[in-house]
Structure formats: C-alpha cells, structure tokens
Coordinates of C-alpha atoms (C1' of nucleotides) in Angstrom, one line a residue:
Chain A
M633 CA -116.5 9.3 -144.4
V634 CA -113.2 7.9 -145.3
D635 CA -112.3 4.7 -147.2
P636 CA -111.0 1.8 -145.1
D637 CA -107.4 1.9 -146.5
R638 CA -107.1 5.5 -145.8
M639 CA -108.5 5.0 -142.3
R640 CA -105.9 2.3 -141.4
E641 CA -103.2 4.6 -142.7
I642 CA -104.1 7.7 -140.7
A643 CA -105.5 6.0 -137.5
A644 CA -103.4 3.2 -136.0
W645 CA -106.1 2.7 -133.4
S646 CA -108.6 1.7 -136.1
R647 CA -106.6 -1.3 -137.2
G648 CA -107.5 -3.4 -134.1
L649 CA -111.2 -2.6 -134.1
E650 CA -114.0 -5.2 -134.5
A651 CA -115.4 -5.2 -138.0
D652 CA -118.6 -3.4 -137.2
A653 CA -116.8 -0.8 -135.1
F654 CA -114.3 -0.3 -137.8
R655 CA -117.1 0.4 -140.4
R656 CA -118.6 3.0 -138.1
A657 CA -115.3 4.6 -137.4
C658 CA -114.7 5.1 -141.1
A659 CA -118.2 6.6 -141.5
G660 CA -117.6 9.0 -138.6
V661 CA -114.3 10.5 -139.9
S662 CA -113.8 13.4 -142.2
E663 CA -110.6 15.1 -143.3
R664 CA -109.8 18.8 -143.6
H665 CA -106.8 20.6 -144.9
Y666 CA -105.2 23.7 -143.4
A667 CA -102.5 26.1 -144.6
K668 CA -99.4 26.9 -142.6
G669 CA -100.2 29.2 -139.8
A670 CA -104.0 28.5 -139.9
T671 CA -106.0 28.2 -136.7
I672 CA -107.6 24.8 -136.7
I673 CA -109.5 25.1 -133.4
E674 CA -110.0 28.3 -131.4
E675 CA -109.7 28.3 -127.7
Q676 CA -113.0 28.2 -125.7
L677 CA -115.1 27.0 -128.6
P678 CA -117.0 23.8 -128.3
F679 CA -115.5 21.5 -130.9
D680 CA -117.2 18.2 -131.0
A681 CA -114.6 15.9 -132.5
W682 CA -111.6 13.9 -131.7
V683 CA -108.7 15.1 -133.8
G684 CA -106.1 13.2 -135.6
V685 CA -103.2 14.6 -137.6
A686 CA -103.0 12.8 -140.9
S687 CA -100.1 14.7 -142.2
G688 CA -98.3 17.9 -141.1
L689 CA -97.7 19.3 -137.7
V690 CA -99.8 21.3 -135.2
K691 CA -99.1 23.0 -131.9
L692 CA -101.4 23.2 -128.9
R693 CA -101.2 26.4 -127.0
S694 CA -103.0 28.0 -124.1
L695 CA -102.8 31.0 -121.9
S696 CA -100.8 30.5 -118.8
V697 CA -101.9 32.1 -115.5
D698 CA -99.9 35.2 -116.1
G699 CA -101.5 35.7 -119.5
K700 CA -98.7 34.5 -121.7
E701 CA -99.3 32.1 -124.6
V702 CA -97.6 28.8 -124.0
T703 CA -97.2 26.0 -126.4
F704 CA -97.5 22.8 -124.4
A705 CA -97.6 20.2 -127.1
G706 CA -96.8 19.5 -130.7
I707 CA -98.7 16.8 -132.5
H708 CA -97.4 15.3 -135.8
A709 CA -98.7 12.7 -138.2
G710 CA -100.3 9.7 -136.5
G711 CA -101.2 11.5 -133.3
W712 CA -104.8 11.9 -132.0
F713 CA -105.8 14.3 -129.3
G714 CA -108.7 16.1 -127.6
E715 CA -110.3 13.0 -126.1
G716 CA -110.6 14.8 -122.8
S717 CA -112.8 17.6 -124.3
V718 CA -114.9 15.1 -126.2
L719 CA -115.5 12.8 -123.3
K720 CA -116.4 15.6 -121.0
G721 CA -118.3 17.6 -123.6
E722 CA -116.5 20.7 -122.6
K723 CA -114.9 23.6 -124.4
R724 CA -111.4 23.5 -125.7
Q725 CA -108.9 24.7 -123.2
Y726 CA -106.4 25.4 -125.8
E727 CA -105.9 26.6 -129.4
V728 CA -104.7 24.4 -132.2
V729 CA -102.5 26.0 -134.9
A730 CA -100.9 24.4 -138.0
L731 CA -97.1 24.9 -138.1
R732 CA -97.0 23.7 -141.7
P733 CA -99.6 22.6 -144.3
T734 CA -101.6 20.0 -142.4
T735 CA -104.4 17.5 -143.0
V736 CA -106.4 16.6 -139.9
A737 CA -109.0 13.9 -139.5
L738 CA -112.1 14.5 -137.3
L739 CA -114.0 11.8 -135.6
D740 CA -117.4 13.2 -134.6
R741 CA -118.5 13.0 -131.0
E742 CA -121.4 10.7 -131.6
T743 CA -119.2 8.0 -133.3
F744 CA -116.6 8.5 -130.6
M745 CA -119.1 7.8 -127.8
W746 CA -120.5 4.8 -129.7
L747 CA -117.1 3.3 -130.1
F748 CA -116.4 4.0 -126.4
D749 CA -119.6 2.2 -125.4
H750 CA -119.5 -0.7 -127.8
S751 CA -115.9 -1.5 -128.8
A752 CA -113.7 -3.1 -126.2
A753 CA -110.7 -2.5 -128.5
F754 CA -111.4 1.2 -128.7
S755 CA -111.9 1.5 -125.0
R756 CA -108.6 -0.3 -124.3
F757 CA -106.9 2.0 -126.7
L758 CA -108.4 5.1 -125.0
V759 CA -107.4 4.0 -121.5
R760 CA -103.9 3.5 -122.7
Q761 CA -103.7 6.8 -124.3
L762 CA -105.3 8.7 -121.4
N763 CA -102.8 7.0 -119.0
E764 CA -100.0 8.1 -121.2
R765 CA -101.5 11.6 -121.2
V766 CA -101.3 11.7 -117.4
G767 CA -97.6 10.9 -117.6
F768 CA -97.1 13.6 -120.2
F769 CA -98.7 16.3 -118.1
I770 CA -96.7 15.3 -115.0
G771 CA -93.6 15.6 -117.1
L772 CA -94.8 19.0 -118.3
V773 CA -95.2 20.4 -114.9
E774 CA -91.7 19.2 -113.8
N775 CA -90.1 20.4 -117.0
D776 CA -91.7 23.8 -117.1
R777 CA -89.9 24.6 -113.9
M778 CA -86.7 24.0 -115.8
Q779 CA -86.0 26.9 -118.1
D780 CA -83.0 25.6 -119.9
P781 CA -83.3 25.2 -123.6
L782 CA -81.9 21.7 -123.6
S783 CA -84.7 20.3 -121.5
R784 CA -87.3 22.1 -123.4
V785 CA -86.1 20.8 -126.8
A786 CA -85.6 17.3 -125.3
G787 CA -89.2 17.4 -123.9
A788 CA -90.7 18.6 -127.1
L789 CA -89.0 15.9 -129.2
A790 CA -89.5 13.1 -126.6
S791 CA -93.3 13.7 -126.5
M792 CA -93.4 13.3 -130.3
M793 CA -91.5 10.1 -130.1
N794 CA -93.8 8.5 -127.6
P795 CA -94.6 5.0 -129.0
V796 CA -97.9 4.8 -127.2
L797 CA -99.1 8.2 -128.6
Y798 CA -97.5 7.5 -132.0
P799 CA -97.8 3.7 -132.6
D800 CA -96.1 4.1 -136.1
V801 CA -93.3 6.4 -135.0
G802 CA -89.8 5.3 -135.9
Q803 CA -86.5 6.8 -134.9
H804 CA -86.7 9.5 -137.4
L805 CA -88.7 12.7 -137.0
K806 CA -89.4 15.0 -139.9
I807 CA -89.1 18.4 -138.3
T808 CA -87.1 21.5 -139.0
Q809 CA -85.1 23.3 -136.4
E810 CA -87.4 26.3 -136.9
E811 CA -90.4 24.1 -135.9
V812 CA -88.5 22.7 -132.9
G813 CA -88.0 26.2 -131.8
Q814 CA -91.7 27.0 -132.1
L815 CA -92.7 24.0 -130.1
A816 CA -90.1 24.6 -127.4
G817 CA -90.7 28.3 -127.3
L818 CA -87.2 29.2 -128.4
S819 CA -85.6 31.0 -131.3
R820 CA -84.2 28.9 -134.1
P821 CA -80.6 29.7 -133.2
V822 CA -81.1 28.5 -129.7
A823 CA -83.0 25.4 -130.9
N824 CA -80.1 24.8 -133.2
R825 CA -77.5 25.0 -130.4
S826 CA -79.6 22.7 -128.2
L827 CA -80.0 20.1 -130.9
K828 CA -76.2 20.1 -131.5
Q829 CA -75.6 19.6 -127.8
L830 CA -78.0 16.6 -127.9
E831 CA -76.1 15.4 -130.9
E832 CA -72.8 15.7 -129.0
R833 CA -74.2 13.5 -126.2
G834 CA -75.0 10.9 -128.8
I835 CA -78.7 11.1 -128.1
L836 CA -79.7 12.1 -131.7
R837 CA -78.4 13.0 -135.1
C838 CA -79.3 16.2 -136.8
E839 CA -80.2 16.0 -140.5
Y840 CA -81.5 18.3 -143.1
G841 CA -85.2 18.7 -142.3
G842 CA -85.3 16.3 -139.4
V843 CA -83.6 14.4 -136.6
T844 CA -83.0 10.8 -135.9
V845 CA -83.2 9.8 -132.2
S846 CA -81.0 6.9 -131.2
D847 CA -81.4 7.1 -127.4
L848 CA -85.1 7.9 -126.6
E849 CA -84.5 6.9 -122.9
A850 CA -81.9 9.6 -122.4
L851 CA -84.0 12.1 -124.3
T852 CA -87.0 11.4 -122.0
A853 CA -84.8 11.5 -118.9
L854 CA -84.0 15.2 -119.6
Chain B
dA1421 C1' -78.4 38.8 -140.0
dC1422 C1' -75.6 36.4 -143.3
dA1423 C1' -73.2 32.7 -145.7
dT1424 C1' -73.5 27.9 -146.9
dT1425 C1' -75.6 23.8 -148.3
dA1426 C1' -79.6 20.7 -149.3
dA1427 C1' -83.7 20.0 -151.7
dA1428 C1' -87.5 21.1 -154.8
dT1429 C1' -88.9 23.0 -159.0
dT1430 C1' -88.5 24.6 -163.6
dC1431 C1' -87.2 24.3 -168.1
dG1432 C1' -85.1 22.8 -172.5
dA1433 C1' -84.2 19.2 -175.2
Chain C
dT111 C1' -88.7 12.0 -169.2
dC112 C1' -83.9 13.2 -168.1
dG113 C1' -80.7 16.3 -166.2
dA114 C1' -78.9 20.8 -165.8
dA115 C1' -80.1 25.4 -164.1
dT116 C1' -82.6 28.1 -161.0
dT117 C1' -85.2 29.0 -156.9
dT118 C1' -86.6 28.1 -152.4
dA119 C1' -85.8 26.1 -147.8
dA120 C1' -83.0 24.8 -143.9
dT121 C1' -78.9 25.0 -141.5
dG122 C1' -74.6 26.8 -139.1
dT123 C1' -72.4 30.5 -137.1

DNA sequence: ACATTAAATTCGA
DNA sequence: TCGAATTTAATGT
C-alpha cells in the first residue's frame, strides 16, 4: 500500500488510470529498500510481482549459453520491468542486483492481472511497453555481436533514455562512469574513454556524476 | 594505480 | 544555521 501522491511519483503509468483502477493499484504496491550490491531477485525463483525502480539503479543479468554472466539491461528510477514473468507466471530468467542504494516498488501479481483485465488504460500502457521491449531485445541481439566498447556504452545509455520505458526521463542521466562500466560490461577506464569519444562526436556531455545526452537519435543508431 | 577535482559531510562558532 | 575544513566519491590519464 502506497499513498496516491507517492504512487504518481514513482509510477508514471498510474497517472492515466481510471479512478477505481488507480485506487487498486495503490493498494497493490509496496516498497522495499536495498543496499548497494544487494540481490533483489534471484534467478530461477518465482517472484510474483511487477517491479518498478523508485530510486537508484539495478542491473539485470543472466547466464549466457557458454555460462558467462551477462548484464543485459540497466533499469533506473521510473522504469518498470518483469511484466513477461508476471504475465506468464514463470520463473525469473535473470537476476536483479542493486548497483547503488535502491528503492523498488512491487505490484503484486493479483493486482497486476486485475488491472490488465479491467483497465483499458493499463492494458494500453502494457502493450506499448511490451512492444518497446521487443525492439530492445532485437537491438540487443544485433549489438551483442558488436564487441566495441563504444556501441556497448551507447546501447546501455540509449536503453535508459528510452522515452517509452521512462516517460519522465529528460536529457540528463544521473550515472557514474563506474556504473556505466558495470552495465556495459567494461572497466571504468574503458567506459571513460568511450564516453569521451561520444562527447567528441557531440552526442552527449560528460559531467560529474552523470551525462547529458543531446543527440539520442545518434546514440540509438550506434 | 595515481593524481586531480567535485561534492558531501562534519564541525565550530 | 553559516561557512570553512575535512572526508569521501568521481574523474582523467
């Protein structure tokens, strides 16, 4: 249970809900806090909730075919994920780890399904998000072939700037170069070099504790 | 790995 | 509560 103002703050999708649906959504959400490095969800465990990042940053990682751990997504404040597992009622195919102190919001499966069945606004939002997800995974497969750090960094940043997945996202992203490295699977020095290259191309600006992206199109294209 | 700089925190008034 | 001093965090090389 979370109060309405807090709900609107942490879940952009709740703002357009019908009054009754919004009330139920608030009742079905709870928040939890995790320390840096904590595992929020273990792989293969059934975890019956849709997860939103209220503040902080998490990474999703799974085991690739050859047994290596691969981070395939970073989710920051405003992002909601795991709808696939909830819809299908299946086990998590990935592990979720906090990269910094993080507060997550959990929408229980029962409420999720009720909203899906009874709220047109919620369903529309979900379809939109799932469709965006498809695009994301297609991009992943293509990008994963490319091993160059520049593409990896660009991909990690672009996915976090996606305006559909992050309705409230602006041009600025609060993320350290260390965290960029962790998301892109690179050492911090390499992440630093890649970020500077992107800055030289005029795609973004590096700042203390974050980046400001001025050309999201170009970033996505990489 | 190290030097530099920015930010957050502490502390004395 | 203000600002200087100190400590911690992030960056650049």
